[in-house]
Amino acid sequence: MRKLIVTIGVLEACHREKIRAAAEKRGFEVSFFENEQESLPHLTDAEVVFGQGAVLAKNSPNLRWLCTPSAGVNQFLGEHVFASPEAVLTNSSGAYGVTIAEHVVMLILEVLRRQQDYTEIVSRREWIRNLPVRSIRDSRITLLGTGDIGQEVAIRLRAFGPACMTGVNRSGRNPGERFDCVVRQDALDSVLPETEILIISLPGTADTFHMLDARRLAMLPEHALVVNVGRGTVVDQKALEQELRAGRLCAALDVFEEEPLPPEDSLWTCPNLLMAPHVAGNMTLPYTKNRIVDLFLEDFERYCDGKPLERKVDLKKGY
């Protein structure tokens, strides 16, 4: 019997039953494991794997398809990651837009409404109420990345009445007409000087490495807010820290160049910075888990029918 291995411990009983029913209908035997290490002895004859770690790819010599529950695929890039030369990789892009978009809205409001400062004030049992705050309304927003995450963010921010929302992507197309205008990435320099809130949701690839370097960060207007929920490598972290310490910019970061962020890193004590430990896209929201399973099962049907997989990753491009 054909073999499907699932190593996503956060799945609930309803998700497992849904996968089991679909697998058995298509002649697959499915085995569930809490993590990658538990599954290692069972990977030798696995045809399909639904799991996260590159260790799965390296230890599955007969693998034909691996679906990762994440959107990012950095762990699968590079030579000799897949033991099987026939294996294809898909991701779960499209499952995280809702949860990350809500996280972005939270971060922006916390910074603009000075929630960190007010939390410190009340922790001292003081009653200070007059800190200057800012608004999303009438702000000029640039979204660097217009995929699922960027579009979901744009939908939510539209309700706050920004002055304009500009998307930046490779093609210059306006997906879903979510943005007031869209420019190509090679025109990024033209929009940065007018950007008051910059939201980054790009993957970490060779093309995006330090796209926001010292030169481009210096192009942002004073007191601009940089929000990064994509990959930490897109921003030159040291250059950003210099801008934050100088008081010229502020930032809300969910991702970092090195994760976990080392305890001795100077970013921990950096002013004008709101940090979160890469939790925007965690698989803890029920909606996200439902979407991950649904997207996998959609491609599972295509796989069994011999059709092209919808979310196939180009390992050379990294997305």
PDB file of C-alpha atoms in Angstrom:
ATOM      1  CA  MET A   1       0.000   0.000   0.000  1.00  0.00           C
ATOM      2  CA  ARG A   2       1.208   3.536  -0.760  1.00  0.00           C
ATOM      3  CA  LYS A   3       2.430   5.396   2.284  1.00  0.00           C
ATOM      4  CA  LEU A   4       1.700   8.895   3.618  1.00  0.00           C
ATOM      5  CA  ILE A   5       3.586  10.234   6.646  1.00  0.00           C
ATOM      6  CA  VAL A   6       2.276  13.246   8.617  1.00  0.00           C
ATOM      7  CA  THR A   7       4.535  14.845  11.246  1.00  0.00           C
ATOM      8  CA  ILE A   8       2.592  17.913  12.371  1.00  0.00           C
ATOM      9  CA  GLY A   9       1.984  17.584  16.089  1.00  0.00           C
ATOM     10  CA  VAL A  10      -0.415  20.524  16.413  1.00  0.00           C
ATOM     11  CA  LEU A  11      -3.082  18.882  14.259  1.00  0.00           C
ATOM     12  CA  GLU A  12      -6.260  18.022  16.114  1.00  0.00           C
ATOM     13  CA  ALA A  13      -8.306  14.834  15.891  1.00  0.00           C
ATOM     14  CA  CYS A  14     -10.662  16.358  13.316  1.00  0.00           C
ATOM     15  CA  HIS A  15      -7.735  17.226  11.051  1.00  0.00           C
ATOM     16  CA  ARG A  16      -6.219  13.757  11.329  1.00  0.00           C
ATOM     17  CA  GLU A  17      -9.511  12.104  10.554  1.00  0.00           C
ATOM     18  CA  LYS A  18      -9.997  14.306   7.503  1.00  0.00           C
ATOM     19  CA  ILE A  19      -6.536  13.387   6.197  1.00  0.00           C
ATOM     20  CA  ARG A  20      -7.038   9.705   7.001  1.00  0.00           C
ATOM     21  CA  ALA A  21     -10.331   9.560   5.112  1.00  0.00           C
ATOM     22  CA  ALA A  22      -8.845  11.231   2.038  1.00  0.00           C
ATOM     23  CA  ALA A  23      -5.761   8.998   2.128  1.00  0.00           C
ATOM     24  CA  GLU A  24      -7.658   5.738   2.482  1.00  0.00           C
ATOM     25  CA  LYS A  25     -10.017   6.722  -0.320  1.00  0.00           C
ATOM     26  CA  ARG A  26      -6.983   7.033  -2.586  1.00  0.00           C
ATOM     27  CA  GLY A  27      -5.318   3.819  -1.465  1.00  0.00           C
ATOM     28  CA  PHE A  28      -2.798   5.342   0.948  1.00  0.00           C
ATOM     29  CA  GLU A  29      -1.857   4.137   4.403  1.00  0.00           C
ATOM     30  CA  VAL A  30      -1.339   7.163   6.636  1.00  0.00           C
ATOM     31  CA  SER A  31       0.759   7.351   9.804  1.00  0.00           C
ATOM     32  CA  PHE A  32       0.777  10.340  12.155  1.00  0.00           C
ATOM     33  CA  PHE A  33       3.732  11.377  14.319  1.00  0.00           C
ATOM     34  CA  GLU A  34       4.171  14.199  16.812  1.00  0.00           C
ATOM     35  CA  ASN A  35       7.507  15.300  15.312  1.00  0.00           C
ATOM     36  CA  GLU A  36      10.093  14.510  12.656  1.00  0.00           C
ATOM     37  CA  GLN A  37      12.338  12.428  14.899  1.00  0.00           C
ATOM     38  CA  GLU A  38       9.544   9.989  15.744  1.00  0.00           C
ATOM     39  CA  SER A  39       8.914   9.415  12.047  1.00  0.00           C
ATOM     40  CA  LEU A  40      12.510   8.653  11.010  1.00  0.00           C
ATOM     41  CA  PRO A  41      12.269   4.825  11.222  1.00  0.00           C
ATOM     42  CA  HIS A  42       9.166   4.921   8.993  1.00  0.00           C
ATOM     43  CA  LEU A  43      10.390   7.131   6.141  1.00  0.00           C
ATOM     44  CA  THR A  44      12.166   4.542   4.011  1.00  0.00           C
ATOM     45  CA  ASP A  45       9.160   3.704   1.851  1.00  0.00           C
ATOM     46  CA  ALA A  46       7.205   6.935   2.273  1.00  0.00           C
ATOM     47  CA  GLU A  47       5.800   8.272  -0.998  1.00  0.00           C
ATOM     48  CA  VAL A  48       4.204  11.451   0.401  1.00  0.00           C
ATOM     49  CA  VAL A  49       5.239  13.417   3.490  1.00  0.00           C
ATOM     50  CA  PHE A  50       3.303  16.254   5.117  1.00  0.00           C
ATOM     51  CA  GLY A  51       5.756  17.850   7.518  1.00  0.00           C
ATOM     52  CA  GLN A  52       8.143  20.652   8.310  1.00  0.00           C
ATOM     53  CA  GLY A  53      11.798  19.662   8.717  1.00  0.00           C
ATOM     54  CA  ALA A  54      14.452  19.095   6.072  1.00  0.00           C
ATOM     55  CA  VAL A  55      15.374  15.901   7.957  1.00  0.00           C
ATOM     56  CA  LEU A  56      12.258  14.403   6.380  1.00  0.00           C
ATOM     57  CA  ALA A  57      13.546  15.083   2.868  1.00  0.00           C
ATOM     58  CA  LYS A  58      17.009  13.748   3.684  1.00  0.00           C
ATOM     59  CA  ASN A  59      15.698  10.457   5.057  1.00  0.00           C
ATOM     60  CA  SER A  60      13.009   9.590   2.496  1.00  0.00           C
ATOM     61  CA  PRO A  61      14.747   7.846  -0.436  1.00  0.00           C
ATOM     62  CA  ASN A  62      11.481   6.942  -2.189  1.00  0.00           C
ATOM     63  CA  LEU A  63       9.765  10.284  -1.636  1.00  0.00           C
ATOM     64  CA  ARG A  64       7.747  11.720  -4.503  1.00  0.00           C
ATOM     65  CA  TRP A  65       6.139  14.710  -2.802  1.00  0.00           C
ATOM     66  CA  LEU A  66       6.783  16.672   0.388  1.00  0.00           C
ATOM     67  CA  CYS A  67       4.298  19.313   1.518  1.00  0.00           C
ATOM     68  CA  THR A  68       5.531  21.652   4.221  1.00  0.00           C
ATOM     69  CA  PRO A  69       2.892  23.272   6.461  1.00  0.00           C
ATOM     70  CA  SER A  70       4.853  26.544   6.386  1.00  0.00           C
ATOM     71  CA  ALA A  71       4.958  29.203   3.693  1.00  0.00           C
ATOM     72  CA  GLY A  72       8.735  29.652   3.917  1.00  0.00           C
ATOM     73  CA  VAL A  73      10.962  26.921   2.494  1.00  0.00           C
ATOM     74  CA  ASN A  74      14.483  28.047   3.423  1.00  0.00           C
ATOM     75  CA  GLN A  75      15.190  24.792   5.247  1.00  0.00           C
ATOM     76  CA  PHE A  76      14.717  22.841   2.005  1.00  0.00           C
ATOM     77  CA  LEU A  77      17.025  24.951  -0.158  1.00  0.00           C
ATOM     78  CA  GLY A  78      20.566  23.966  -1.078  1.00  0.00           C
ATOM     79  CA  GLU A  79      22.211  20.871  -2.487  1.00  0.00           C
ATOM     80  CA  HIS A  80      21.601  17.318  -1.265  1.00  0.00           C
ATOM     81  CA  VAL A  81      18.565  18.220   0.856  1.00  0.00           C
ATOM     82  CA  PHE A  82      16.342  15.640  -0.852  1.00  0.00           C
ATOM     83  CA  ALA A  83      17.440  12.008  -0.829  1.00  0.00           C
ATOM     84  CA  SER A  84      15.074  11.313  -3.727  1.00  0.00           C
ATOM     85  CA  PRO A  85      15.805  13.095  -7.029  1.00  0.00           C
ATOM     86  CA  GLU A  86      12.149  12.568  -8.003  1.00  0.00           C
ATOM     87  CA  ALA A  87      10.716  14.490  -5.062  1.00  0.00           C
ATOM     88  CA  VAL A  88       8.811  17.755  -5.484  1.00  0.00           C
ATOM     89  CA  LEU A  89       8.167  20.311  -2.768  1.00  0.00           C
ATOM     90  CA  THR A  90       5.025  22.324  -2.102  1.00  0.00           C
ATOM     91  CA  ASN A  91       4.343  24.836   0.633  1.00  0.00           C
ATOM     92  CA  SER A  92       1.265  26.142   2.434  1.00  0.00           C
ATOM     93  CA  SER A  93       1.266  29.640   1.040  1.00  0.00           C
ATOM     94  CA  GLY A  94      -2.230  31.011   1.442  1.00  0.00           C
ATOM     95  CA  ALA A  95      -2.796  29.642   4.934  1.00  0.00           C
ATOM     96  CA  TYR A  96      -1.177  32.435   6.919  1.00  0.00           C
ATOM     97  CA  GLY A  97      -2.555  35.676   5.512  1.00  0.00           C
ATOM     98  CA  VAL A  98      -5.309  36.065   8.094  1.00  0.00           C
ATOM     99  CA  THR A  99      -3.259  35.444  11.224  1.00  0.00           C
ATOM    100  CA  ILE A 100      -0.262  37.485  10.049  1.00  0.00           C
ATOM    101  CA  ALA A 101      -2.452  40.360   8.877  1.00  0.00           C
ATOM    102  CA  GLU A 102      -4.084  40.573  12.300  1.00  0.00           C
ATOM    103  CA  HIS A 103      -0.627  40.521  13.875  1.00  0.00           C
ATOM    104  CA  VAL A 104       0.491  43.387  11.619  1.00  0.00           C
ATOM    105  CA  VAL A 105      -2.491  45.511  12.613  1.00  0.00           C
ATOM    106  CA  MET A 106      -1.742  44.814  16.282  1.00  0.00           C
ATOM    107  CA  LEU A 107       1.919  45.810  15.904  1.00  0.00           C
ATOM    108  CA  ILE A 108       1.119  49.026  14.043  1.00  0.00           C
ATOM    109  CA  LEU A 109      -1.477  50.118  16.574  1.00  0.00           C
ATOM    110  CA  GLU A 110       0.763  49.287  19.536  1.00  0.00           C
ATOM    111  CA  VAL A 111       3.520  51.481  18.119  1.00  0.00           C
ATOM    112  CA  LEU A 112       1.387  54.372  16.877  1.00  0.00           C
ATOM    113  CA  ARG A 113      -0.785  54.434  20.011  1.00  0.00           C
ATOM    114  CA  ARG A 114       2.295  54.168  22.318  1.00  0.00           C
ATOM    115  CA  GLN A 115       1.072  51.050  24.092  1.00  0.00           C
ATOM    116  CA  GLN A 116       4.585  50.034  25.196  1.00  0.00           C
ATOM    117  CA  ASP A 117       4.996  53.399  26.926  1.00  0.00           C
ATOM    118  CA  TYR A 118       1.588  53.225  28.573  1.00  0.00           C
ATOM    119  CA  THR A 119       2.268  49.676  29.780  1.00  0.00           C
ATOM    120  CA  GLU A 120       5.438  50.926  31.450  1.00  0.00           C
ATOM    121  CA  ILE A 121       3.583  53.895  32.936  1.00  0.00           C
ATOM    122  CA  VAL A 122       0.873  51.782  34.555  1.00  0.00           C
ATOM    123  CA  SER A 123       3.478  49.267  35.760  1.00  0.00           C
ATOM    124  CA  ARG A 124       4.853  52.167  37.848  1.00  0.00           C
ATOM    125  CA  ARG A 125       1.296  52.894  39.056  1.00  0.00           C
ATOM    126  CA  GLU A 126       1.390  56.296  37.451  1.00  0.00           C
ATOM    127  CA  TRP A 127      -1.451  58.119  35.699  1.00  0.00           C
ATOM    128  CA  ILE A 128      -0.001  59.848  32.626  1.00  0.00           C
ATOM    129  CA  ARG A 129      -2.421  60.278  29.748  1.00  0.00           C
ATOM    130  CA  ASN A 130      -0.996  62.830  27.333  1.00  0.00           C
ATOM    131  CA  LEU A 131       1.588  61.020  25.199  1.00  0.00           C
ATOM    132  CA  PRO A 132       1.444  62.155  21.552  1.00  0.00           C
ATOM    133  CA  VAL A 133       0.068  59.383  19.336  1.00  0.00           C
ATOM    134  CA  ARG A 134      -0.254  58.816  15.605  1.00  0.00           C
ATOM    135  CA  SER A 135      -2.943  57.311  13.374  1.00  0.00           C
ATOM    136  CA  ILE A 136      -3.156  54.925  10.459  1.00  0.00           C
ATOM    137  CA  ARG A 137      -5.716  57.335   9.031  1.00  0.00           C
ATOM    138  CA  ASP A 138      -4.147  59.542   6.355  1.00  0.00           C
ATOM    139  CA  SER A 139      -0.865  57.615   6.560  1.00  0.00           C
ATOM    140  CA  ARG A 140       1.051  56.714   3.420  1.00  0.00           C
ATOM    141  CA  ILE A 141       1.589  52.968   3.534  1.00  0.00           C
ATOM    142  CA  THR A 142       3.870  50.825   1.380  1.00  0.00           C
ATOM    143  CA  LEU A 143       3.501  47.040   1.356  1.00  0.00           C
ATOM    144  CA  LEU A 144       6.684  45.341   0.183  1.00  0.00           C
ATOM    145  CA  GLY A 145       5.159  42.050  -0.930  1.00  0.00           C
ATOM    146  CA  THR A 146       1.645  41.737  -2.359  1.00  0.00           C
ATOM    147  CA  GLY A 147       0.981  38.024  -1.960  1.00  0.00           C
ATOM    148  CA  ASP A 148      -1.516  36.433   0.400  1.00  0.00           C
ATOM    149  CA  ILE A 149      -0.121  38.262   3.436  1.00  0.00           C
ATOM    150  CA  GLY A 150       0.174  41.652   1.764  1.00  0.00           C
ATOM    151  CA  GLN A 151      -3.347  41.435   0.375  1.00  0.00           C
ATOM    152  CA  GLU A 152      -4.875  40.405   3.704  1.00  0.00           C
ATOM    153  CA  VAL A 153      -3.047  43.266   5.422  1.00  0.00           C
ATOM    154  CA  ALA A 154      -4.315  45.719   2.794  1.00  0.00           C
ATOM    155  CA  ILE A 155      -7.904  44.573   3.285  1.00  0.00           C
ATOM    156  CA  ARG A 156      -7.743  45.309   6.993  1.00  0.00           C
ATOM    157  CA  LEU A 157      -5.810  48.574   6.809  1.00  0.00           C
ATOM    158  CA  ARG A 158      -8.230  49.956   4.215  1.00  0.00           C
ATOM    159  CA  ALA A 159     -10.846  50.291   6.957  1.00  0.00           C
ATOM    160  CA  PHE A 160      -8.588  52.738   8.847  1.00  0.00           C
ATOM    161  CA  GLY A 161      -8.618  55.263   5.995  1.00  0.00           C
ATOM    162  CA  PRO A 162      -4.949  55.579   4.989  1.00  0.00           C
ATOM    163  CA  ALA A 163      -4.003  58.296   2.524  1.00  0.00           C
ATOM    164  CA  CYS A 164      -2.704  55.667   0.106  1.00  0.00           C
ATOM    165  CA  MET A 165      -1.521  52.072   0.009  1.00  0.00           C
ATOM    166  CA  THR A 166       1.223  51.268  -2.483  1.00  0.00           C
ATOM    167  CA  GLY A 167       2.162  47.690  -3.268  1.00  0.00           C
ATOM    168  CA  VAL A 168       5.634  46.634  -4.396  1.00  0.00           C
ATOM    169  CA  ASN A 169       6.240  43.354  -6.231  1.00  0.00           C
ATOM    170  CA  ARG A 170       8.210  41.818  -9.088  1.00  0.00           C
ATOM    171  CA  SER A 171       5.529  42.147 -11.760  1.00  0.00           C
ATOM    172  CA  GLY A 172       3.946  45.522 -11.090  1.00  0.00           C
ATOM    173  CA  ARG A 173       0.490  43.907 -11.233  1.00  0.00           C
ATOM    174  CA  ASN A 174      -2.203  44.777  -8.688  1.00  0.00           C
ATOM    175  CA  PRO A 175      -3.531  41.421  -7.367  1.00  0.00           C
ATOM    176  CA  GLY A 176      -7.177  41.623  -6.449  1.00  0.00           C
ATOM    177  CA  GLU A 177      -7.033  45.405  -6.932  1.00  0.00           C
ATOM    178  CA  ARG A 178      -6.211  45.612  -3.229  1.00  0.00           C
ATOM    179  CA  PHE A 179      -3.759  48.500  -3.575  1.00  0.00           C
ATOM    180  CA  ASP A 180      -4.110  52.096  -4.757  1.00  0.00           C
ATOM    181  CA  CYS A 181      -1.121  51.505  -6.999  1.00  0.00           C
ATOM    182  CA  VAL A 182       1.600  48.908  -7.462  1.00  0.00           C
ATOM    183  CA  VAL A 183       5.184  49.465  -8.567  1.00  0.00           C
ATOM    184  CA  ARG A 184       7.867  46.967  -9.517  1.00  0.00           C
ATOM    185  CA  GLN A 185      10.635  46.182  -7.059  1.00  0.00           C
ATOM    186  CA  ASP A 186      13.151  48.039  -9.201  1.00  0.00           C
ATOM    187  CA  ALA A 187      11.134  51.199  -8.492  1.00  0.00           C
ATOM    188  CA  LEU A 188      11.226  50.757  -4.702  1.00  0.00           C
ATOM    189  CA  ASP A 189      13.506  53.780  -4.274  1.00  0.00           C
ATOM    190  CA  SER A 190      10.835  56.016  -5.771  1.00  0.00           C
ATOM    191  CA  VAL A 191       8.242  55.236  -3.076  1.00  0.00           C
ATOM    192  CA  LEU A 192      10.375  55.031   0.072  1.00  0.00           C
ATOM    193  CA  PRO A 193      10.708  58.807   0.613  1.00  0.00           C
ATOM    194  CA  GLU A 194       6.898  59.077   0.801  1.00  0.00           C
ATOM    195  CA  THR A 195       6.392  56.015   3.014  1.00  0.00           C
ATOM    196  CA  GLU A 196       5.255  56.553   6.593  1.00  0.00           C
ATOM    197  CA  ILE A 197       4.487  52.880   7.312  1.00  0.00           C
ATOM    198  CA  LEU A 198       6.512  50.180   5.520  1.00  0.00           C
ATOM    199  CA  ILE A 199       5.211  46.611   5.812  1.00  0.00           C
ATOM    200  CA  ILE A 200       7.515  43.806   4.657  1.00  0.00           C
ATOM    201  CA  SER A 201       6.198  40.316   3.905  1.00  0.00           C
ATOM    202  CA  LEU A 202       8.853  39.001   1.509  1.00  0.00           C
ATOM    203  CA  PRO A 203      10.466  35.538   1.604  1.00  0.00           C
ATOM    204  CA  GLY A 204      14.134  35.167   2.449  1.00  0.00           C
ATOM    205  CA  THR A 205      15.941  34.554  -0.852  1.00  0.00           C
ATOM    206  CA  ALA A 206      19.171  35.654  -2.508  1.00  0.00           C
ATOM    207  CA  ASP A 207      17.198  38.329  -4.367  1.00  0.00           C
ATOM    208  CA  THR A 208      15.650  39.782  -1.219  1.00  0.00           C
ATOM    209  CA  PHE A 209      18.751  39.644   1.029  1.00  0.00           C
ATOM    210  CA  HIS A 210      19.228  43.094   2.619  1.00  0.00           C
ATOM    211  CA  MET A 211      16.824  44.657   0.140  1.00  0.00           C
ATOM    212  CA  LEU A 212      16.300  47.230   2.893  1.00  0.00           C
ATOM    213  CA  ASP A 213      19.936  48.202   3.382  1.00  0.00           C
ATOM    214  CA  ALA A 214      21.389  51.325   4.995  1.00  0.00           C
ATOM    215  CA  ARG A 215      20.925  53.374   1.825  1.00  0.00           C
ATOM    216  CA  ARG A 216      17.244  52.540   1.476  1.00  0.00           C
ATOM    217  CA  LEU A 217      16.491  52.873   5.174  1.00  0.00           C
ATOM    218  CA  ALA A 218      17.960  56.375   4.999  1.00  0.00           C
ATOM    219  CA  MET A 219      15.442  57.206   2.255  1.00  0.00           C
ATOM    220  CA  LEU A 220      12.494  56.724   4.599  1.00  0.00           C
ATOM    221  CA  PRO A 221      11.137  59.933   6.145  1.00  0.00           C
ATOM    222  CA  GLU A 222      11.786  60.740   9.776  1.00  0.00           C
ATOM    223  CA  HIS A 223       9.668  58.729  12.241  1.00  0.00           C
ATOM    224  CA  ALA A 224       8.594  56.203   9.596  1.00  0.00           C
ATOM    225  CA  LEU A 225       7.543  52.814  10.971  1.00  0.00           C
ATOM    226  CA  VAL A 226       9.138  49.629   9.591  1.00  0.00           C
ATOM    227  CA  VAL A 227       7.136  46.427  10.156  1.00  0.00           C
ATOM    228  CA  ASN A 228       8.729  43.118   9.134  1.00  0.00           C
ATOM    229  CA  VAL A 229       6.720  39.877   9.202  1.00  0.00           C
ATOM    230  CA  GLY A 230       8.451  38.241   6.223  1.00  0.00           C
ATOM    231  CA  ARG A 231      12.040  37.146   6.792  1.00  0.00           C
ATOM    232  CA  GLY A 232      14.663  38.886   8.896  1.00  0.00           C
ATOM    233  CA  THR A 233      17.274  38.748   6.149  1.00  0.00           C
ATOM    234  CA  VAL A 234      15.299  41.214   4.001  1.00  0.00           C
ATOM    235  CA  VAL A 235      16.413  44.043   6.326  1.00  0.00           C
ATOM    236  CA  ASP A 236      19.986  44.962   7.221  1.00  0.00           C
ATOM    237  CA  GLN A 237      19.428  44.578  10.950  1.00  0.00           C
ATOM    238  CA  LYS A 238      22.501  46.533  12.051  1.00  0.00           C
ATOM    239  CA  ALA A 239      21.661  49.430   9.755  1.00  0.00           C
ATOM    240  CA  LEU A 240      18.088  49.476  11.075  1.00  0.00           C
ATOM    241  CA  GLU A 241      19.335  49.422  14.665  1.00  0.00           C
ATOM    242  CA  GLN A 242      21.440  52.504  13.979  1.00  0.00           C
ATOM    243  CA  GLU A 243      18.371  54.333  12.673  1.00  0.00           C
ATOM    244  CA  LEU A 244      16.341  53.268  15.713  1.00  0.00           C
ATOM    245  CA  ARG A 245      18.982  54.324  18.214  1.00  0.00           C
ATOM    246  CA  ALA A 246      19.293  57.670  16.470  1.00  0.00           C
ATOM    247  CA  GLY A 247      15.546  58.135  16.931  1.00  0.00           C
ATOM    248  CA  ARG A 248      14.938  58.688  13.240  1.00  0.00           C
ATOM    249  CA  LEU A 249      12.835  55.535  12.629  1.00  0.00           C
ATOM    250  CA  CYS A 250      10.750  53.145  14.691  1.00  0.00           C
ATOM    251  CA  ALA A 251      10.154  49.462  13.996  1.00  0.00           C
ATOM    252  CA  ALA A 252       8.056  46.436  14.859  1.00  0.00           C
ATOM    253  CA  LEU A 253       9.868  43.185  14.090  1.00  0.00           C
ATOM    254  CA  ASP A 254       8.513  39.659  14.222  1.00  0.00           C
ATOM    255  CA  VAL A 255      11.506  38.184  12.353  1.00  0.00           C
ATOM    256  CA  PHE A 256      15.269  38.577  12.686  1.00  0.00           C
ATOM    257  CA  GLU A 257      18.442  37.790  10.783  1.00  0.00           C
ATOM    258  CA  GLU A 258      19.382  35.177  13.376  1.00  0.00           C
ATOM    259  CA  GLU A 259      16.701  33.210  15.219  1.00  0.00           C
ATOM    260  CA  PRO A 260      16.378  32.769  18.089  1.00  0.00           C
ATOM    261  CA  LEU A 261      17.823  36.222  18.651  1.00  0.00           C
ATOM    262  CA  PRO A 262      20.965  35.665  20.803  1.00  0.00           C
ATOM    263  CA  PRO A 263      20.571  36.827  24.426  1.00  0.00           C
ATOM    264  CA  GLU A 264      23.606  39.078  24.061  1.00  0.00           C
ATOM    265  CA  ASP A 265      22.305  40.839  20.937  1.00  0.00           C
ATOM    266  CA  SER A 266      22.125  44.608  21.361  1.00  0.00           C
ATOM    267  CA  LEU A 267      18.690  44.650  19.714  1.00  0.00           C
ATOM    268  CA  TRP A 268      17.122  43.512  23.003  1.00  0.00           C
ATOM    269  CA  THR A 269      17.781  46.960  24.499  1.00  0.00           C
ATOM    270  CA  CYS A 270      17.206  49.002  21.352  1.00  0.00           C
ATOM    271  CA  PRO A 271      14.826  51.973  21.747  1.00  0.00           C
ATOM    272  CA  ASN A 272      11.964  52.662  19.336  1.00  0.00           C
ATOM    273  CA  LEU A 273      11.521  48.938  18.730  1.00  0.00           C
ATOM    274  CA  LEU A 274       8.641  46.538  19.377  1.00  0.00           C
ATOM    275  CA  MET A 275       9.699  42.885  19.122  1.00  0.00           C
ATOM    276  CA  ALA A 276       7.845  39.573  18.873  1.00  0.00           C
ATOM    277  CA  PRO A 277       9.581  36.141  18.724  1.00  0.00           C
ATOM    278  CA  HIS A 278       8.444  35.111  15.204  1.00  0.00           C
ATOM    279  CA  VAL A 279       4.878  34.328  16.229  1.00  0.00           C
ATOM    280  CA  ALA A 280       2.825  36.121  13.568  1.00  0.00           C
ATOM    281  CA  GLY A 281       2.368  32.952  11.531  1.00  0.00           C
ATOM    282  CA  ASN A 282       2.356  30.288  14.217  1.00  0.00           C
ATOM    283  CA  MET A 283       0.043  27.302  13.727  1.00  0.00           C
ATOM    284  CA  THR A 284      -1.910  28.116  16.880  1.00  0.00           C
ATOM    285  CA  LEU A 285      -4.924  29.792  15.280  1.00  0.00           C
ATOM    286  CA  PRO A 286      -7.607  27.195  14.465  1.00  0.00           C
ATOM    287  CA  TYR A 287      -8.363  28.902  11.150  1.00  0.00           C
ATOM    288  CA  THR A 288      -4.716  28.548  10.127  1.00  0.00           C
ATOM    289  CA  LYS A 289      -4.616  24.839  10.939  1.00  0.00           C
ATOM    290  CA  ASN A 290      -7.835  24.274   9.008  1.00  0.00           C
ATOM    291  CA  ARG A 291      -6.394  26.064   5.985  1.00  0.00           C
ATOM    292  CA  ILE A 292      -3.127  24.121   6.101  1.00  0.00           C
ATOM    293  CA  VAL A 293      -4.997  20.835   6.014  1.00  0.00           C
ATOM    294  CA  ASP A 294      -7.424  21.984   3.331  1.00  0.00           C
ATOM    295  CA  LEU A 295      -4.614  23.223   1.070  1.00  0.00           C
ATOM    296  CA  PHE A 296      -2.735  19.950   1.501  1.00  0.00           C
ATOM    297  CA  LEU A 297      -5.799  17.905   0.650  1.00  0.00           C
ATOM    298  CA  GLU A 298      -6.498  20.029  -2.434  1.00  0.00           C
ATOM    299  CA  ASP A 299      -3.020  19.255  -3.747  1.00  0.00           C
ATOM    300  CA  PHE A 300      -3.324  15.647  -2.562  1.00  0.00           C
ATOM    301  CA  GLU A 301      -6.265  15.179  -4.925  1.00  0.00           C
ATOM    302  CA  ARG A 302      -4.244  16.722  -7.748  1.00  0.00           C
ATOM    303  CA  TYR A 303      -1.311  14.456  -6.937  1.00  0.00           C
ATOM    304  CA  CYS A 304      -3.449  11.333  -7.006  1.00  0.00           C
ATOM    305  CA  ASP A 305      -5.003  12.438 -10.307  1.00  0.00           C
ATOM    306  CA  GLY A 306      -1.592  13.068 -11.855  1.00  0.00           C
ATOM    307  CA  LYS A 307      -2.216  16.810 -12.172  1.00  0.00           C
ATOM    308  CA  PRO A 308       0.329  19.596 -11.500  1.00  0.00           C
ATOM    309  CA  LEU A 309       0.503  20.621  -7.859  1.00  0.00           C
ATOM    310  CA  GLU A 310      -0.884  24.084  -7.158  1.00  0.00           C
ATOM    311  CA  ARG A 311       1.785  25.222  -4.681  1.00  0.00           C
ATOM    312  CA  LYS A 312       4.906  23.669  -6.139  1.00  0.00           C
ATOM    313  CA  VAL A 313       8.081  25.443  -5.027  1.00  0.00           C
ATOM    314  CA  ASP A 314      10.863  26.399  -7.425  1.00  0.00           C
ATOM    315  CA  LEU A 315      13.895  25.334  -5.391  1.00  0.00           C
ATOM    316  CA  LYS A 316      16.196  27.546  -7.449  1.00  0.00           C
ATOM    317  CA  LYS A 317      14.146  30.678  -6.805  1.00  0.00           C
ATOM    318  CA  GLY A 318      13.313  29.749  -3.208  1.00  0.00           C
ATOM    319  CA  TYR A 319       9.542  30.252  -3.454  1.00  0.00           C
TER     320      TYR A 319
END
